Coordinates of C-alpha atoms in Angstrom, one line a residue:
M1 CA -11.7 -15.2 -8.6
K2 CA -10.3 -15.1 -12.4
K3 CA -6.9 -14.3 -13.1
T4 CA -6.1 -13.1 -17.1
S5 CA -2.3 -12.9 -18.0
T6 CA -1.8 -11.0 -21.0
R7 CA 0.8 -7.9 -22.2
L8 CA 1.2 -5.0 -24.0
A9 CA 2.0 -3.6 -27.4
D10 CA 5.9 -2.8 -25.3
G11 CA 5.8 -6.3 -23.8
R12 CA 5.1 -5.1 -20.5
E13 CA 3.0 -7.7 -18.0
L14 CA -1.1 -6.9 -17.7
V15 CA -3.2 -9.1 -15.0
Y16 CA -7.0 -8.8 -15.4
Y17 CA -8.2 -10.0 -11.9
D18 CA -12.3 -10.4 -12.4
R19 CA -15.1 -11.3 -9.7
R20 CA -16.8 -13.7 -12.7
D21 CA -15.0 -16.6 -13.8
D22 CA -16.4 -16.6 -17.4
T23 CA -15.7 -12.7 -17.9
V24 CA -13.1 -12.7 -21.5
R25 CA -10.6 -10.6 -21.7
D26 CA -8.9 -11.0 -25.2
A27 CA -8.4 -7.1 -25.6
V28 CA -5.5 -5.8 -27.3
D29 CA -3.0 -3.2 -27.3
R30 CA -3.8 -1.4 -30.1
R31 CA -0.8 1.4 -29.1
P32 CA 2.2 2.4 -31.0
L33 CA 4.6 1.7 -28.2
G34 CA 8.0 1.2 -28.1
P35 CA 9.9 -0.8 -26.5
I36 CA 11.2 0.4 -23.2
A37 CA 14.1 2.2 -22.0
T38 CA 14.7 2.4 -18.6
H39 CA 17.3 2.4 -16.0
S40 CA 17.2 1.5 -12.2
E41 CA 20.5 1.4 -10.5
I42 CA 20.7 0.7 -7.3
R43 CA 23.3 2.8 -4.7
H44 CA 24.6 1.5 -1.4
D45 CA 25.3 4.8 1.4
R46 CA 27.9 3.5 2.8
L47 CA 27.8 5.9 6.2
L48 CA 24.0 5.1 6.9
G49 CA 24.1 1.6 5.2
D50 CA 20.8 1.8 3.0
R51 CA 20.3 1.8 -0.7
V52 CA 19.2 4.6 -2.8
A53 CA 17.3 3.2 -5.9
V54 CA 18.4 5.5 -9.0
A55 CA 16.1 5.7 -12.1
S56 CA 16.3 9.1 -14.6
H57 CA 13.7 7.9 -16.9
R58 CA 11.4 8.7 -14.2
Q59 CA 11.7 12.8 -15.1
A60 CA 9.5 12.0 -18.3
R61 CA 6.4 9.8 -16.3
T62 CA 2.8 11.3 -16.8
Y63 CA 2.0 14.2 -14.4
H64 CA -1.2 15.3 -14.1
P65 CA -3.2 14.9 -17.2
P66 CA -6.7 15.8 -17.7
A67 CA -9.4 12.8 -16.6
D68 CA -9.9 12.1 -20.4
E69 CA -6.6 11.2 -20.4
C70 CA -6.0 9.7 -17.4
P71 CA -3.9 6.5 -18.3
L72 CA -5.1 4.1 -15.6
C73 CA -9.0 4.5 -17.5
P74 CA -10.2 1.8 -19.6
S75 CA -9.7 1.9 -23.2
R76 CA -12.9 3.1 -25.3
G77 CA -13.2 4.4 -28.9
D78 CA -10.2 5.9 -30.0
R79 CA -9.2 6.8 -26.8
L80 CA -6.1 3.6 -25.6
S81 CA -4.6 3.5 -22.2
E82 CA -2.5 1.5 -20.1
I83 CA -5.4 -1.0 -20.0
P84 CA -6.6 -2.2 -23.5
D85 CA -10.0 -3.4 -22.1
S86 CA -13.3 -1.3 -22.3
A87 CA -14.1 -1.9 -18.7
Y88 CA -12.3 -4.1 -15.8
D89 CA -12.7 -4.4 -12.1
V90 CA -9.3 -4.9 -11.4
V91 CA -5.9 -5.0 -13.0
V92 CA -2.4 -5.0 -12.4
F93 CA 0.2 -4.0 -15.0
E94 CA 4.3 -3.2 -15.1
N95 CA 5.0 0.6 -14.4
R96 CA 6.0 2.0 -18.0
F97 CA 8.0 4.4 -15.6
P98 CA 9.6 1.9 -12.7
S99 CA 11.8 2.7 -10.0
L100 CA 13.5 -1.1 -10.0
A101 CA 13.9 -2.8 -12.9
G102 CA 15.4 -5.8 -13.8
D103 CA 17.9 -7.0 -11.5
S104 CA 17.2 -4.1 -9.4
G105 CA 13.6 -5.6 -8.7
R106 CA 10.0 -4.5 -10.1
C107 CA 7.6 -2.3 -9.8
E108 CA 4.1 -2.6 -10.8
V109 CA 0.6 -0.6 -10.9
V110 CA -2.5 -1.9 -9.2
C111 CA -6.1 -0.5 -10.6
F112 CA -8.6 -0.6 -8.3
T113 CA -11.4 0.2 -9.8
S114 CA -12.3 2.0 -13.4
D115 CA -14.3 4.3 -11.8
H116 CA -11.8 7.7 -12.6
D117 CA -13.6 9.5 -9.7
A118 CA -13.8 6.7 -7.1
S119 CA -11.8 6.5 -4.2
F120 CA -10.7 3.1 -2.3
A121 CA -13.3 3.9 0.1
D122 CA -16.2 4.0 -2.4
L123 CA -15.5 0.2 -3.3
T124 CA -17.9 -2.6 -2.0
E125 CA -17.0 -5.1 0.2
A126 CA -16.2 -7.2 -2.7
Q127 CA -14.0 -5.5 -4.4
A128 CA -12.3 -4.4 -1.5
A129 CA -11.8 -8.5 -1.1
L130 CA -10.5 -8.7 -5.0
V131 CA -7.7 -6.3 -4.5
L132 CA -6.7 -8.6 -1.6
D133 CA -6.7 -11.2 -3.2
A134 CA -4.7 -9.5 -6.0
W135 CA -2.2 -8.1 -3.5
T136 CA -2.1 -11.6 -2.0
D137 CA -1.1 -12.7 -5.7
R138 CA 1.2 -10.5 -6.8
T139 CA 3.2 -11.0 -3.6
A140 CA 3.1 -15.4 -4.3
E141 CA 4.2 -14.0 -7.9
L142 CA 6.9 -12.1 -7.5
S143 CA 8.7 -14.0 -4.4
H144 CA 9.4 -16.2 -7.7
L145 CA 11.7 -13.4 -8.8
P146 CA 15.2 -13.8 -8.5
A147 CA 15.7 -9.7 -8.1
V148 CA 13.0 -9.5 -5.5
E149 CA 13.8 -10.2 -1.6
Q150 CA 10.7 -8.3 0.2
V151 CA 7.2 -7.2 -1.7
F152 CA 5.8 -4.1 -0.5
C153 CA 1.9 -3.0 -1.6
F154 CA 0.7 0.4 -1.0
E155 CA -1.3 3.2 -1.8
N156 CA -0.9 7.0 -2.1
R157 CA -3.3 8.9 -1.8
G158 CA -3.9 12.9 -2.5
E159 CA -1.8 15.3 -4.5
E160 CA -0.3 16.7 -1.3
I161 CA 1.3 13.1 -0.8
G162 CA 2.6 13.3 -4.1
V163 CA 0.4 11.8 -6.4
T164 CA 0.3 12.7 -10.4
L165 CA -2.3 10.6 -11.6
G166 CA -5.8 11.3 -9.5
H167 CA -7.2 7.6 -10.7
P168 CA -7.9 5.2 -8.3
H169 CA -4.9 2.7 -7.6
G170 CA -2.0 2.0 -5.7
Q171 CA 1.2 0.6 -6.5
I172 CA 3.8 -3.0 -5.7
Y173 CA 7.7 -2.8 -5.2
G174 CA 9.9 -5.9 -5.7
Y175 CA 12.7 -4.6 -3.5
P176 CA 16.1 -6.8 -4.2
F177 CA 16.9 -6.4 -0.8
T178 CA 15.3 -6.2 2.3
T179 CA 14.1 -2.4 3.0
P180 CA 15.7 -0.5 6.2
R181 CA 12.4 0.6 7.8
T182 CA 12.2 -4.1 8.2
A183 CA 15.5 -4.4 8.9
L184 CA 15.3 -2.3 12.1
M185 CA 11.6 -3.6 13.2
L186 CA 13.6 -7.1 12.6
R187 CA 16.5 -6.3 14.8
S188 CA 13.8 -5.0 17.4
A189 CA 12.2 -8.4 17.3
D190 CA 15.7 -10.1 17.7
A191 CA 16.4 -8.2 20.6
H192 CA 12.9 -8.6 22.3
R193 CA 12.7 -12.3 21.7
A194 CA 16.4 -12.4 23.7
T195 CA 15.6 -10.8 26.5
T196 CA 11.9 -11.4 27.0
G197 CA 11.7 -14.7 25.5
R198 CA 8.8 -13.8 23.6
N199 CA 7.7 -11.8 20.3
L200 CA 7.7 -7.9 20.0
F201 CA 4.6 -7.9 17.8
D202 CA 2.5 -10.3 19.7
D203 CA 3.5 -8.0 22.8
V204 CA 2.6 -4.7 21.2
L205 CA -1.2 -6.1 20.1
A206 CA -1.7 -7.6 23.5
D207 CA -0.1 -3.9 25.0
E208 CA -2.3 -2.3 22.8
L209 CA -5.4 -3.8 23.5
A210 CA -5.0 -4.3 27.5
D211 CA -4.7 -0.7 27.7
G212 CA -7.4 0.5 25.5
S213 CA -6.5 4.5 25.1
R214 CA -5.1 3.8 21.3
M215 CA -7.7 1.3 19.7
V216 CA -9.4 2.8 17.2
L217 CA -11.1 -0.3 16.0
E218 CA -11.1 -4.1 17.0
S219 CA -13.1 -7.0 15.5
E220 CA -13.1 -10.5 15.6
H221 CA -9.7 -11.0 13.4
W222 CA -8.4 -8.0 12.9
A223 CA -7.4 -4.8 15.4
A224 CA -6.3 -1.2 15.0
F225 CA -4.6 1.3 17.1
V226 CA -2.7 4.3 17.1
P227 CA 0.6 3.2 18.3
Y228 CA 2.6 4.7 21.2
A229 CA 4.9 6.3 19.7
A230 CA 2.8 7.3 16.4
H231 CA 5.3 9.7 14.0
W232 CA 2.3 11.2 12.1
P233 CA -0.8 13.3 12.8
Y234 CA -3.2 10.4 12.4
E235 CA -1.8 7.1 12.1
I236 CA -3.0 3.7 12.0
H237 CA -1.6 0.3 12.3
L238 CA -4.1 -2.8 11.3
Y239 CA -3.1 -6.5 12.8
P240 CA -4.2 -9.4 12.7
R241 CA -4.7 -10.9 15.6
R242 CA -2.8 -14.4 14.6
R243 CA 0.4 -13.5 13.4
V244 CA 1.5 -14.2 10.3
P245 CA 4.8 -13.2 8.2
D246 CA 2.5 -11.7 4.7
L247 CA -0.9 -11.8 2.9
L248 CA 0.0 -15.5 2.0
A249 CA -0.3 -16.5 5.2
L250 CA -3.6 -15.1 6.3
D251 CA -6.4 -17.4 6.8
D252 CA -9.8 -17.4 5.1
A253 CA -11.5 -15.9 7.9
A254 CA -9.3 -13.0 8.4
R255 CA -9.5 -12.3 4.6
T256 CA -13.2 -12.6 4.3
E257 CA -13.2 -9.4 7.7
F258 CA -10.4 -7.7 6.2
P259 CA -13.3 -5.9 3.5
Q260 CA -15.6 -5.0 6.4
V261 CA -12.8 -3.2 8.6
Y262 CA -10.2 -1.6 6.1
L263 CA -13.3 0.5 4.5
E264 CA -14.3 1.7 7.8
L265 CA -11.0 2.9 8.7
L266 CA -10.4 4.5 5.6
R267 CA -14.1 5.9 6.0
R268 CA -13.0 7.0 9.0
F269 CA -10.2 8.6 8.0
D270 CA -12.1 11.0 5.7
R271 CA -14.2 12.6 8.7
I272 CA -11.0 13.1 11.2
F273 CA -11.1 17.1 10.0
G274 CA -14.7 17.1 9.5
D275 CA -17.6 16.3 6.6
G276 CA -16.6 19.5 4.4
A277 CA -13.4 18.7 4.6
P278 CA -11.7 17.5 1.4
R279 CA -10.6 13.6 1.5
T280 CA -8.1 13.3 3.4
P281 CA -4.2 12.2 1.8
Y282 CA -2.9 9.0 2.6
I283 CA -0.2 6.2 2.5
A284 CA -1.1 2.9 3.6
A285 CA 1.3 0.2 3.2
W286 CA 1.6 -3.5 3.5
H287 CA 4.4 -4.7 5.5
Q288 CA 5.4 -8.2 4.9
A289 CA 8.4 -10.4 5.8
P290 CA 11.7 -10.2 3.2
F291 CA 11.6 -14.3 1.4
T292 CA 15.1 -14.2 3.1
G293 CA 15.9 -15.3 7.2
E294 CA 14.1 -16.0 9.7
R295 CA 10.4 -15.4 8.6
G296 CA 8.5 -16.8 11.4
E297 CA 9.3 -13.4 14.0
F298 CA 8.1 -11.0 11.6
A299 CA 4.5 -9.8 11.8
L300 CA 1.7 -8.6 8.7
H301 CA 0.3 -5.0 9.7
L302 CA -0.9 -2.4 7.5
E303 CA 0.7 0.9 8.2
L304 CA -2.3 3.7 7.0
F305 CA -1.5 7.5 8.1
T306 CA -2.1 11.4 7.1
I307 CA 0.3 14.2 6.5
R308 CA -2.3 16.7 7.4
R309 CA -2.2 17.3 11.3
T310 CA -5.4 20.1 11.4
S311 CA -7.9 21.0 8.6
G312 CA -5.7 23.7 6.1
K313 CA -2.2 22.5 7.8
L314 CA 0.7 19.7 6.7
K315 CA 3.0 18.1 8.7
F316 CA 6.4 18.8 7.1
L317 CA 9.1 16.8 7.6
A318 CA 12.1 19.8 8.3
G319 CA 15.1 19.5 10.3
S320 CA 14.5 17.3 12.7
E321 CA 12.6 14.5 10.5
S322 CA 14.5 15.0 7.3
G323 CA 17.8 15.9 8.6
M324 CA 18.0 13.6 11.5
S325 CA 15.3 11.2 11.4
V326 CA 13.3 12.1 14.9
F327 CA 10.2 12.6 14.1
I328 CA 8.2 15.2 16.3
N329 CA 4.2 14.9 16.8
D330 CA 1.9 17.3 17.2
V331 CA -1.4 15.3 18.2
P332 CA -1.3 12.8 21.0
P333 CA -1.3 9.3 19.8
E334 CA -4.9 9.2 22.4
A335 CA -6.5 12.6 20.7
A336 CA -5.8 11.3 17.8
A337 CA -7.1 7.8 18.0
Q338 CA -10.4 9.6 20.4
R339 CA -10.7 11.4 17.1
L340 CA -10.6 8.3 14.9
R341 CA -13.7 6.6 17.3
E342 CA -15.5 9.4 17.5
V343 CA -15.9 9.8 13.6
A344 CA -17.2 5.7 13.5
S345 CA -19.2 5.7 10.1
T346 CA -21.7 3.4 11.3

């Protein structure tokens, strides 16, 4: 992997990640951009104990542009975009409309490929490996920022999820605090350790492997399953078999095997509702340990889920979910796992 860092016309950082070491990246951002004016504020909810980011400048962000005006495609001729070069492998840049900025953290955009009509599932294993390298490198880089306590790499795909740009891309958030979901996991892990003397994540994985009814895919270094108490109609948790706190700690064997395993899961997701159905909308989320506290108890894992519960029908977060945080799942996890095993792409 070759990494080339540059600056856009308004001063934001942009980083090219290339598979070839002899690739030259010297294109200049020719857009007449003014300085970025963003204001992100983190407010604490005294009742719930969590935090809310207030970022009013995001009202002006790009919304469903036509394909020939996509800001994530390469710049070609007089058509100028966020990426100055005419082609790229993987690109990461600071979001022009960030939810978190300055002392409130950092937000980045990750473009998986220059092909506007592709999806992550269409990538080759070499391309997916480069994305993994980019996620890992950004986790390392953001860990050095004083305002960042936890790094979250994720992808939203599909208009049903709320995606406003159709180009295959994801995001990276550098939070200035430990997120509530992670804090809950850590509290559960602490309680489990105090009660049993064992690691909670290790036991969850071991129990799913032993039961087998919710397993979706197993390989030498990874295991994917639908969790016993899945919140979403189709939800997969992907764990490395050797517990590590974050992407930085993955060994070479797990990194080498990841593209094959992950691409297989994404392709199965697109087959859940039949070959003729539209691509399945999903969220893919890497859970990594915060940079503070006892990191050894946490286990890196990826959670992949869709809000589609059946063909043409979505799972809405209505009264119980939105009002009381009590999920109601219409698809039994064992049935979801069975379906995901049936639609293997090989």
